[in-house]
Structures are given as C-alpha cells and as structure tokens.
PDB file of C-alpha atoms in Angstrom:
ATOM      1  CA  VAL Y 150      96.444  75.831  36.281  1.00  0.00           C
ATOM      2  CA  TRP Y 151      95.901  72.187  36.357  1.00  0.00           C
ATOM      3  CA  PRO Y 152      92.672  70.640  34.952  1.00  0.00           C
ATOM      4  CA  MET Y 153      90.038  68.711  37.020  1.00  0.00           C
ATOM      5  CA  ASN Y 154      89.279  65.101  35.857  1.00  0.00           C
ATOM      6  CA  ASP Y 155      86.192  64.963  37.602  1.00  0.00           C
ATOM      7  CA  THR Y 156      83.666  67.427  39.468  1.00  0.00           C
ATOM      8  CA  ASP Y 157      81.213  64.697  40.513  1.00  0.00           C
ATOM      9  CA  PHE Y 158      82.002  66.114  44.994  1.00  0.00           C
ATOM     10  CA  PRO Y 159      79.092  63.949  46.322  1.00  0.00           C
ATOM     11  CA  THR Y 160      79.082  66.258  49.678  1.00  0.00           C
ATOM     12  CA  ILE Y 161      78.552  69.855  47.536  1.00  0.00           C
ATOM     13  CA  ASP Y 162      74.480  70.199  47.305  1.00  0.00           C
ATOM     14  CA  PRO Y 163      74.400  70.754  43.820  1.00  0.00           C
ATOM     15  CA  GLU Y 164      70.674  73.331  44.725  1.00  0.00           C
ATOM     16  CA  ASN Y 165      72.772  75.283  47.891  1.00  0.00           C
ATOM     17  CA  PRO Y 166      76.878  74.280  47.237  1.00  0.00           C
ATOM     18  CA  THR Y 167      78.057  76.972  50.399  1.00  0.00           C
ATOM     19  CA  GLN Y 168      75.848  75.075  52.624  1.00  0.00           C
ATOM     20  CA  LEU Y 169      78.207  72.608  54.745  1.00  0.00           C
ATOM     21  CA  THR Y 170      77.427  68.589  55.628  1.00  0.00           C
ATOM     22  CA  GLN Y 171      76.345  68.114  59.087  1.00  0.00           C
ATOM     23  CA  GLY Y 172      79.716  65.741  59.071  1.00  0.00           C
ATOM     24  CA  GLU Y 173      81.119  68.151  58.411  1.00  0.00           C
ATOM     25  CA  LEU Y 174      79.939  70.859  60.801  1.00  0.00           C
ATOM     26  CA  ASP Y 175      80.753  68.412  63.243  1.00  0.00           C
ATOM     27  CA  VAL Y 176      84.493  69.302  61.890  1.00  0.00           C
ATOM     28  CA  ILE Y 177      84.199  71.911  62.249  1.00  0.00           C
ATOM     29  CA  GLU Y 178      82.778  72.165  65.684  1.00  0.00           C
ATOM     30  CA  SER Y 179      85.160  69.748  67.110  1.00  0.00           C
ATOM     31  CA  LEU Y 180      88.092  71.820  65.628  1.00  0.00           C
ATOM     32  CA  VAL Y 181      86.692  75.011  67.388  1.00  0.00           C
ATOM     33  CA  ALA Y 182      86.187  73.281  70.891  1.00  0.00           C
ATOM     34  CA  SER Y 183      89.341  71.891  70.903  1.00  0.00           C
ATOM     35  CA  PHE Y 184      91.051  75.366  69.540  1.00  0.00           C
ATOM     36  CA  GLN Y 185      88.932  77.063  72.477  1.00  0.00           C
ATOM     37  CA  GLN Y 186      89.731  74.655  75.362  1.00  0.00           C
ATOM     38  CA  SER Y 187      93.371  74.552  74.680  1.00  0.00           C
ATOM     39  CA  GLU Y 188      95.531  74.628  77.438  1.00  0.00           C
ATOM     40  CA  ARG Y 189      98.989  75.016  75.313  1.00  0.00           C
ATOM     41  CA  LEU Y 190      97.040  77.988  73.892  1.00  0.00           C
ATOM     42  CA  GLN Y 191      95.300  79.329  77.204  1.00  0.00           C
ATOM     43  CA  ARG Y 192      98.780  79.053  78.241  1.00  0.00           C
ATOM     44  CA  GLN Y 193     100.792  80.489  75.570  1.00  0.00           C
ATOM     45  CA  ILE Y 194      97.628  83.360  74.595  1.00  0.00           C
ATOM     46  CA  ARG Y 195      98.650  83.979  79.458  1.00  0.00           C
ATOM     47  CA  PHE Y 196     102.696  84.204  78.688  1.00  0.00           C
ATOM     48  CA  ILE Y 197     101.804  87.242  75.354  1.00  0.00           C
ATOM     49  CA  TYR Y 198      99.351  89.261  77.618  1.00  0.00           C
ATOM     50  CA  ALA Y 199     101.604  88.576  80.386  1.00  0.00           C
ATOM     51  CA  LYS Y 200     105.277  89.411  78.367  1.00  0.00           C
ATOM     52  CA  GLY Y 201     104.514  92.052  76.174  1.00  0.00           C
ATOM     53  CA  SER Y 202     101.962  92.509  73.678  1.00  0.00           C
ATOM     54  CA  ILE Y 203      99.581  95.446  73.106  1.00  0.00           C
ATOM     55  CA  TYR Y 204      96.984  94.360  75.079  1.00  0.00           C
ATOM     56  CA  LYS Y 205      98.143  94.042  78.696  1.00  0.00           C
ATOM     57  CA  VAL Y 206      95.184  92.522  81.481  1.00  0.00           C
ATOM     58  CA  GLU Y 207      93.618  94.534  84.240  1.00  0.00           C
ATOM     59  CA  ASN Y 208      90.781  92.966  86.422  1.00  0.00           C
ATOM     60  CA  GLY Y 209      91.174  89.903  83.987  1.00  0.00           C
ATOM     61  CA  LYS Y 210      90.291  92.361  80.920  1.00  0.00           C
ATOM     62  CA  TYR Y 211      92.109  92.443  78.702  1.00  0.00           C
ATOM     63  CA  ILE Y 212      92.967  95.885  77.822  1.00  0.00           C
ATOM     64  CA  VAL Y 213      94.235  97.898  75.114  1.00  0.00           C
ATOM     65  CA  VAL Y 214      97.877  99.792  75.543  1.00  0.00           C
ATOM     66  CA  SER Y 215      97.199 103.072  73.569  1.00  0.00           C
ATOM     67  CA  GLU Y 216     101.100 103.688  72.206  1.00  0.00           C
ATOM     68  CA  GLU Y 217     101.587 100.074  70.974  1.00  0.00           C
ATOM     69  CA  ALA Y 218      98.021 100.060  68.982  1.00  0.00           C
ATOM     70  CA  GLU Y 219      98.866 103.672  67.712  1.00  0.00           C
ATOM     71  CA  ILE Y 220     101.764 101.785  65.636  1.00  0.00           C
ATOM     72  CA  ILE Y 221      99.448  99.278  64.743  1.00  0.00           C
ATOM     73  CA  ARG Y 222      97.196 101.417  63.139  1.00  0.00           C
ATOM     74  CA  LYS Y 223     100.162 103.046  61.743  1.00  0.00           C
ATOM     75  CA  VAL Y 224     101.816 100.222  60.020  1.00  0.00           C
ATOM     76  CA  PHE Y 225      98.620  99.357  58.523  1.00  0.00           C
ATOM     77  CA  ASN Y 226      97.942 102.646  57.303  1.00  0.00           C
ATOM     78  CA  ASP Y 227     101.167 103.147  56.502  1.00  0.00           C
ATOM     79  CA  TYR Y 228     101.152  99.443  53.975  1.00  0.00           C
ATOM     80  CA  VAL Y 229      97.774 100.532  52.794  1.00  0.00           C
ATOM     81  CA  ASN Y 230      98.691 103.428  51.403  1.00  0.00           C
ATOM     82  CA  GLY Y 231     101.094 102.072  49.122  1.00  0.00           C
ATOM     83  CA  LYS Y 232     104.872 102.396  51.857  1.00  0.00           C
ATOM     84  CA  GLY Y 233     106.734  99.583  51.834  1.00  0.00           C
ATOM     85  CA  LEU Y 234     107.607  96.726  54.374  1.00  0.00           C
ATOM     86  CA  LEU Y 235     111.483  98.417  54.280  1.00  0.00           C
ATOM     87  CA  THR Y 236     109.695 101.593  54.541  1.00  0.00           C
ATOM     88  CA  ILE Y 237     107.714 101.542  57.485  1.00  0.00           C
ATOM     89  CA  ALA Y 238     110.768  99.823  59.045  1.00  0.00           C
ATOM     90  CA  LYS Y 239     112.902 101.893  58.490  1.00  0.00           C
ATOM     91  CA  ALA Y 240     110.976 104.354  59.659  1.00  0.00           C
ATOM     92  CA  LEU Y 241     110.192 102.847  62.919  1.00  0.00           C
ATOM     93  CA  ASN Y 242     113.206 102.795  63.209  1.00  0.00           C
ATOM     94  CA  ALA Y 243     114.374 106.209  63.205  1.00  0.00           C
ATOM     95  CA  MET Y 244     111.175 107.145  65.371  1.00  0.00           C
ATOM     96  CA  GLY Y 245     112.695 104.708  68.356  1.00  0.00           C
ATOM     97  CA  VAL Y 246     110.283 102.210  67.955  1.00  0.00           C
ATOM     98  CA  ARG Y 247     112.017  97.675  69.244  1.00  0.00           C
ATOM     99  CA  THR Y 248     110.344  94.737  69.284  1.00  0.00           C
ATOM    100  CA  HIS Y 249     109.815  93.784  72.571  1.00  0.00           C
ATOM    101  CA  ARG Y 250     112.823  91.566  72.733  1.00  0.00           C
ATOM    102  CA  GLY Y 251     114.397  95.610  72.307  1.00  0.00           C
ATOM    103  CA  ASN Y 252     115.273  94.802  68.610  1.00  0.00           C
ATOM    104  CA  LYS Y 253     114.807  97.195  65.865  1.00  0.00           C
ATOM    105  CA  ILE Y 254     111.862  96.400  63.494  1.00  0.00           C
ATOM    106  CA  GLU Y 255     113.034  94.161  60.307  1.00  0.00           C
ATOM    107  CA  ASN Y 256     111.045  94.235  57.194  1.00  0.00           C
ATOM    108  CA  ARG Y 257     109.534  90.689  58.244  1.00  0.00           C
ATOM    109  CA  THR Y 258     107.910  92.445  61.594  1.00  0.00           C
ATOM    110  CA  VAL Y 259     106.521  94.624  60.011  1.00  0.00           C
ATOM    111  CA  GLU Y 260     105.281  91.353  57.152  1.00  0.00           C
ATOM    112  CA  TYR Y 261     103.553  89.503  60.985  1.00  0.00           C
ATOM    113  CA  TRP Y 262     101.918  92.253  61.993  1.00  0.00           C
ATOM    114  CA  LEU Y 263     100.267  93.376  59.387  1.00  0.00           C
ATOM    115  CA  ASN Y 264      99.827  88.864  58.603  1.00  0.00           C
ATOM    116  CA  ASN Y 265      98.236  88.389  62.365  1.00  0.00           C
ATOM    117  CA  PRO Y 266      94.895  88.473  63.817  1.00  0.00           C
ATOM    118  CA  LEU Y 267      95.238  89.018  66.895  1.00  0.00           C
ATOM    119  CA  TYR Y 268      94.512  93.253  65.804  1.00  0.00           C
ATOM    120  CA  ILE Y 269      91.063  92.962  64.406  1.00  0.00           C
ATOM    121  CA  GLY Y 270      89.795  90.834  67.752  1.00  0.00           C
ATOM    122  CA  LYS Y 271      90.242  86.809  66.323  1.00  0.00           C
ATOM    123  CA  THR Y 272      93.033  84.371  67.928  1.00  0.00           C
ATOM    124  CA  ARG Y 273      94.830  82.287  65.332  1.00  0.00           C
ATOM    125  CA  TRP Y 274      96.156  78.622  66.943  1.00  0.00           C
ATOM    126  CA  ASN Y 275      97.953  76.669  64.801  1.00  0.00           C
ATOM    127  CA  PRO Y 276      97.842  72.514  66.687  1.00  0.00           C
ATOM    128  CA  ASP Y 277     100.455  71.514  64.037  1.00  0.00           C
ATOM    129  CA  GLY Y 278     102.636  73.763  65.993  1.00  0.00           C
ATOM    130  CA  LYS Y 279     104.322  77.058  65.042  1.00  0.00           C
ATOM    131  CA  LEU Y 280     102.621  78.341  62.001  1.00  0.00           C
ATOM    132  CA  SER Y 281     106.710  80.430  60.358  1.00  0.00           C
ATOM    133  CA  ARG Y 282     106.060  82.112  57.861  1.00  0.00           C
ATOM    134  CA  ASN Y 283     103.129  80.232  56.627  1.00  0.00           C
ATOM    135  CA  TYR Y 284     100.503  82.848  58.004  1.00  0.00           C
ATOM    136  CA  MET Y 285      97.244  81.109  56.849  1.00  0.00           C
ATOM    137  CA  ALA Y 286      98.115  77.091  57.123  1.00  0.00           C
ATOM    138  CA  GLU Y 287      95.695  74.658  56.292  1.00  0.00           C
ATOM    139  CA  THR Y 288      95.666  73.620  59.989  1.00  0.00           C
ATOM    140  CA  ALA Y 289      95.855  77.263  61.320  1.00  0.00           C
ATOM    141  CA  ILE Y 290      93.025  77.787  63.673  1.00  0.00           C
ATOM    142  CA  ILE Y 291      91.278  81.628  63.784  1.00  0.00           C
ATOM    143  CA  THR Y 292      88.955  82.132  65.824  1.00  0.00           C
ATOM    144  CA  ASP Y 293      87.437  85.471  67.566  1.00  0.00           C
ATOM    145  CA  GLY Y 294      89.083  86.205  71.317  1.00  0.00           C
ATOM    146  CA  PRO Y 295      88.698  87.803  74.339  1.00  0.00           C
ATOM    147  CA  HIS Y 296      90.201  91.211  73.003  1.00  0.00           C
ATOM    148  CA  GLU Y 297      89.134  94.719  71.137  1.00  0.00           C
ATOM    149  CA  PRO Y 298      89.777  95.052  68.054  1.00  0.00           C
ATOM    150  CA  ILE Y 299      93.013  97.609  67.189  1.00  0.00           C
ATOM    151  CA  ILE Y 300      92.120  97.238  63.456  1.00  0.00           C
ATOM    152  CA  ASN Y 301      88.724  97.204  61.449  1.00  0.00           C
ATOM    153  CA  ILE Y 302      87.961  95.084  59.259  1.00  0.00           C
ATOM    154  CA  GLU Y 303      87.774  97.214  56.022  1.00  0.00           C
ATOM    155  CA  THR Y 304      91.673  98.043  56.568  1.00  0.00           C
ATOM    156  CA  TRP Y 305      92.610  94.421  57.971  1.00  0.00           C
ATOM    157  CA  ASP Y 306      91.083  93.180  54.147  1.00  0.00           C
ATOM    158  CA  LYS Y 307      92.346  96.063  52.149  1.00  0.00           C
ATOM    159  CA  ALA Y 308      95.791  94.747  53.533  1.00  0.00           C
ATOM    160  CA  GLN Y 309      95.861  91.312  53.116  1.00  0.00           C
ATOM    161  CA  GLU Y 310      95.181  91.979  48.729  1.00  0.00           C
ATOM    162  CA  LYS Y 311      97.857  94.181  48.253  1.00  0.00           C
ATOM    163  CA  MET Y 312      99.630  90.929  50.621  1.00  0.00           C
ATOM    164  CA  GLN Y 313      98.421  88.981  47.673  1.00  0.00           C
ATOM    165  CA  GLU Y 314      99.179  90.998  45.328  1.00  0.00           C
ATOM    166  CA  GLN Y 315     102.038  91.220  45.977  1.00  0.00           C
ATOM    167  CA  LYS Y 316     103.540  87.389  46.317  1.00  0.00           C
TER     168      LYS Y 316
END
C-alpha cells in the first residue's frame, strides 16, 4: 500500500463524493453508446449465439438452452458451496460434459464461467481486444444484455467474493 501524497480531488464534491461530474457522466454515456453500437461487438455476440452458447436464437429472441444452463448453475452452486475449480472440472468431465469445441473441461474453463457476466444477463466487451484472464480489465465495458440471466445476483456475488479471497 502506497501512502497518498495529496487528498485534494477537485472533481469530487465533498458534500456528495459519489456524484459524478457532468463531464464524467458524458464519458460514461459515450462509452456505453459506443459499446451498444459497435458493429464488431454485435458480430461477436451474433457468433456466440449462433455457434454455441447457453442461449439459442428463436424468432430473433435469445432463449436459454436449459441443459447447458443447468450445468452453469451447478458450477456456480458447487463453487459457492466450497468445491474447488479442479474438483468441479473433474466432476463435469466424469459426467461427459465437454466444451462447445468438444474439449474436456479444465479448471480454467470453470474459472472463465465463474467470471462471465453473461450468466447474470450482462454483456462484457473490451474495446482494446480480448480480456485474456484479466476478466475485469479497466477498459472492459459491462452493460445489460439482450438475454435472460440464468444465475441470480446473490450467487454471482458469492462466487466473485470467493474468487477474490482465493487470489
């Protein structure tokens, strides 16, 4: 931890420190608009929904594939109830579960699922490119998605807490 040399933040109102300035609100609004209107992002989302996901498209609407959603729910429940990433991966492999590319489940696959806000009805995009394993990169933009969540926010928050504790 580094000591702060200065505690004067001119953009922060001491009476209401969580209120954003108009300039900050404009930047956020611009980022969200570019995220929602990005053709590159829209292509990526269409690809994910077309080539395999826990969602399928019917009549232009995203529908949950219940069998795959149950696997994701099991992963989250097992994790928040104390099972580790490798234990979960081994159990899924024993059940015959495979990735959409036909590969065995690895602990990093489980980690990716646990960090994917898609499952709480969000869409995550990084204008700088892939997120790699830095799931919450500063440049990542997370916004409401066009699909129904399959994980409730309480379970998501518990999983995120546990992930942070284990780092």
